[in-house]
Amino acid sequence: MRKAASIASIVLGVLLIVGGVATWFSVSGELADQRIVTSEDACLPGREVKGPFTAYCEAQVIEQHALEATGGLYYAEMDREDPLREVAATASFLRASLFTSVVAFGSAAMAAGMGVVFILIGLGMRDVEQRTSV
């Protein structure tokens, strides 16, 4: 039973690492395909958005620019007839999309990290079994 659990833990760990790495590169590739470059006033200026830090920085600067354009109002705070409501809606959509990619990067990193943990647990279980079966 311990041997099966050990093997299952190692296999699960490998699958988590592969899934995490695949997700990371998939999200990075999708962002890179958009050819977004961070604004000059972003926390990481003039960089291609293809990772979690540049996505986060661009989302933050989009909010800043939108609030400047709308007089400090968010989409839900604006009158339905306000022509700037479209600006606020677009900014909200773009920020949500960028933050979704940030969350995806975090989930991918967590999955890969958990994969390492599961492999270590499986190897530890295997080691204990070998030491106690003698």
mmCIF file of C-alpha atoms in Angstrom:
data_model
loop_
_atom_site.group_PDB
_atom_site.id
_atom_site.type_symbol
_atom_site.label_atom_id
_atom_site.label_comp_id
_atom_site.label_asym_id
_atom_site.label_seq_id
_atom_site.Cartn_x
_atom_site.Cartn_y
_atom_site.Cartn_z
ATOM 1 C CA MET A 1 0.000 0.000 0.000
ATOM 2 C CA ARG A 2 2.816 2.430 0.850
ATOM 3 C CA LYS A 3 4.515 1.708 -2.449
ATOM 4 C CA ALA A 4 1.350 2.483 -4.408
ATOM 5 C CA ALA A 5 0.832 5.694 -2.432
ATOM 6 C CA SER A 6 4.441 6.671 -3.059
ATOM 7 C CA ILE A 7 4.142 6.085 -6.797
ATOM 8 C CA ALA A 8 0.798 7.900 -6.944
ATOM 9 C CA SER A 9 2.271 10.890 -5.113
ATOM 10 C CA ILE A 10 5.245 11.083 -7.478
ATOM 11 C CA VAL A 11 3.037 10.733 -10.573
ATOM 12 C CA LEU A 12 0.646 13.386 -9.270
ATOM 13 C CA GLY A 13 3.620 15.652 -8.585
ATOM 14 C CA VAL A 14 4.920 15.253 -12.116
ATOM 15 C CA LEU A 15 1.456 15.977 -13.550
ATOM 16 C CA LEU A 16 1.119 19.103 -11.424
ATOM 17 C CA ILE A 17 4.512 20.382 -12.542
ATOM 18 C CA VAL A 18 3.756 19.690 -16.207
ATOM 19 C CA GLY A 19 0.331 21.332 -15.907
ATOM 20 C CA GLY A 20 1.736 24.351 -14.092
ATOM 21 C CA VAL A 21 4.536 24.877 -16.586
ATOM 22 C CA ALA A 22 2.177 24.392 -19.553
ATOM 23 C CA THR A 23 -0.284 26.903 -18.097
ATOM 24 C CA TRP A 24 2.476 29.446 -17.426
ATOM 25 C CA PHE A 25 3.769 29.261 -20.999
ATOM 26 C CA SER A 26 0.274 29.240 -22.491
ATOM 27 C CA VAL A 27 -0.777 32.397 -20.643
ATOM 28 C CA SER A 28 2.560 34.050 -21.399
ATOM 29 C CA GLY A 29 2.186 33.232 -25.084
ATOM 30 C CA GLU A 30 -1.363 34.560 -25.232
ATOM 31 C CA LEU A 31 -0.294 37.817 -23.603
ATOM 32 C CA ALA A 32 2.721 38.161 -25.893
ATOM 33 C CA ASP A 33 0.465 37.649 -28.933
ATOM 34 C CA GLN A 34 -1.436 40.797 -27.921
ATOM 35 C CA ARG A 35 1.768 42.870 -28.253
ATOM 36 C CA ILE A 36 0.902 45.031 -25.242
ATOM 37 C CA VAL A 37 3.694 47.280 -24.019
ATOM 38 C CA THR A 38 3.484 48.848 -20.584
ATOM 39 C CA SER A 39 2.927 52.595 -20.500
ATOM 40 C CA GLU A 40 5.839 54.873 -19.738
ATOM 41 C CA ASP A 41 4.269 55.768 -16.396
ATOM 42 C CA ALA A 42 3.754 52.117 -15.358
ATOM 43 C CA CYS A 43 5.790 50.562 -12.547
ATOM 44 C CA LEU A 44 7.717 48.611 -15.219
ATOM 45 C CA PRO A 45 7.720 51.088 -18.140
ATOM 46 C CA GLY A 46 8.162 50.184 -21.794
ATOM 47 C CA ARG A 47 8.149 46.412 -21.345
ATOM 48 C CA GLU A 48 6.240 43.804 -23.302
ATOM 49 C CA VAL A 49 3.371 42.391 -21.242
ATOM 50 C CA LYS A 50 3.976 38.662 -21.107
ATOM 51 C CA GLY A 51 4.372 37.869 -17.426
ATOM 52 C CA PRO A 52 2.614 38.444 -14.127
ATOM 53 C CA PHE A 53 4.536 41.548 -13.102
ATOM 54 C CA THR A 54 4.105 43.441 -16.362
ATOM 55 C CA ALA A 55 0.414 42.441 -16.522
ATOM 56 C CA TYR A 56 -0.111 43.737 -12.995
ATOM 57 C CA CYS A 57 1.725 47.005 -13.696
ATOM 58 C CA GLU A 58 -0.274 47.645 -16.859
ATOM 59 C CA ALA A 59 -3.566 46.920 -15.072
ATOM 60 C CA GLN A 60 -2.650 49.447 -12.404
ATOM 61 C CA VAL A 61 -1.774 52.176 -14.900
ATOM 62 C CA ILE A 62 -4.974 51.518 -16.886
ATOM 63 C CA GLU A 63 -6.958 52.193 -13.715
ATOM 64 C CA GLN A 64 -5.014 55.395 -13.085
ATOM 65 C CA HIS A 65 -5.583 56.660 -16.633
ATOM 66 C CA ALA A 66 -9.271 55.741 -16.586
ATOM 67 C CA LEU A 67 -9.836 57.515 -13.281
ATOM 68 C CA GLU A 68 -8.079 60.603 -14.626
ATOM 69 C CA ALA A 69 -10.316 60.530 -17.706
ATOM 70 C CA THR A 70 -13.549 60.024 -15.737
ATOM 71 C CA GLY A 71 -12.852 62.487 -12.960
ATOM 72 C CA GLY A 72 -12.161 59.771 -10.413
ATOM 73 C CA LEU A 73 -15.308 57.758 -11.088
ATOM 74 C CA TYR A 74 -15.544 54.033 -11.732
ATOM 75 C CA TYR A 75 -17.962 52.560 -14.294
ATOM 76 C CA ALA A 76 -20.708 51.763 -11.772
ATOM 77 C CA GLU A 77 -20.567 55.276 -10.338
ATOM 78 C CA MET A 78 -21.187 57.023 -13.654
ATOM 79 C CA ASP A 79 -24.509 58.101 -15.167
ATOM 80 C CA ARG A 80 -25.700 55.822 -17.940
ATOM 81 C CA GLU A 81 -25.725 58.769 -20.352
ATOM 82 C CA ASP A 82 -22.160 59.858 -19.587
ATOM 83 C CA PRO A 83 -20.060 59.474 -22.769
ATOM 84 C CA LEU A 84 -17.018 58.655 -20.624
ATOM 85 C CA ARG A 85 -18.787 55.574 -19.272
ATOM 86 C CA GLU A 86 -17.512 53.668 -22.317
ATOM 87 C CA VAL A 87 -13.928 54.580 -21.338
ATOM 88 C CA ALA A 88 -14.560 53.309 -17.816
ATOM 89 C CA ALA A 89 -16.131 50.089 -19.154
ATOM 90 C CA THR A 90 -13.225 49.401 -21.488
ATOM 91 C CA ALA A 91 -10.706 50.101 -18.729
ATOM 92 C CA SER A 92 -12.594 47.793 -16.374
ATOM 93 C CA PHE A 93 -12.630 45.011 -18.971
ATOM 94 C CA LEU A 94 -8.927 45.391 -19.742
ATOM 95 C CA ARG A 95 -7.986 45.418 -16.056
ATOM 96 C CA ALA A 96 -10.101 42.336 -15.376
ATOM 97 C CA SER A 97 -8.448 40.511 -18.282
ATOM 98 C CA LEU A 98 -4.958 41.428 -17.117
ATOM 99 C CA PHE A 99 -5.735 40.477 -13.512
ATOM 100 C CA THR A 100 -7.128 37.148 -14.737
ATOM 101 C CA SER A 101 -3.766 36.441 -16.324
ATOM 102 C CA VAL A 102 -2.018 37.411 -13.073
ATOM 103 C CA VAL A 103 -4.203 34.903 -11.211
ATOM 104 C CA ALA A 104 -3.470 32.260 -13.867
ATOM 105 C CA PHE A 105 0.266 32.799 -13.422
ATOM 106 C CA GLY A 106 -0.142 32.443 -9.664
ATOM 107 C CA SER A 107 -2.174 29.262 -10.038
ATOM 108 C CA ALA A 108 0.394 27.836 -12.432
ATOM 109 C CA ALA A 109 3.240 28.585 -10.020
ATOM 110 C CA MET A 110 1.280 27.101 -7.128
ATOM 111 C CA ALA A 111 0.515 23.942 -9.118
ATOM 112 C CA ALA A 112 4.186 23.493 -10.015
ATOM 113 C CA GLY A 113 5.209 24.143 -6.412
ATOM 114 C CA MET A 114 2.682 21.617 -5.146
ATOM 115 C CA GLY A 115 4.027 19.177 -7.711
ATOM 116 C CA VAL A 116 7.475 19.467 -6.157
ATOM 117 C CA VAL A 117 5.941 18.900 -2.715
ATOM 118 C CA PHE A 118 4.090 15.786 -3.880
ATOM 119 C CA ILE A 119 7.245 14.377 -5.455
ATOM 120 C CA LEU A 120 9.172 14.970 -2.231
ATOM 121 C CA ILE A 121 6.391 13.301 -0.219
ATOM 122 C CA GLY A 122 6.408 10.329 -2.592
ATOM 123 C CA LEU A 123 10.179 10.015 -2.394
ATOM 124 C CA GLY A 124 10.032 10.297 1.391
ATOM 125 C CA MET A 125 7.405 7.569 1.572
ATOM 126 C CA ARG A 126 9.554 5.369 -0.666
ATOM 127 C CA ASP A 127 12.576 5.996 1.526
ATOM 128 C CA VAL A 128 10.641 5.103 4.689
ATOM 129 C CA GLU A 129 9.362 1.921 3.063
ATOM 130 C CA GLN A 130 12.861 0.861 2.026
ATOM 131 C CA ARG A 131 14.261 1.521 5.502
ATOM 132 C CA THR A 132 11.467 -0.305 7.339
ATOM 133 C CA SER A 133 11.289 -3.328 5.030
ATOM 134 C CA VAL A 134 14.826 -4.483 5.824
#
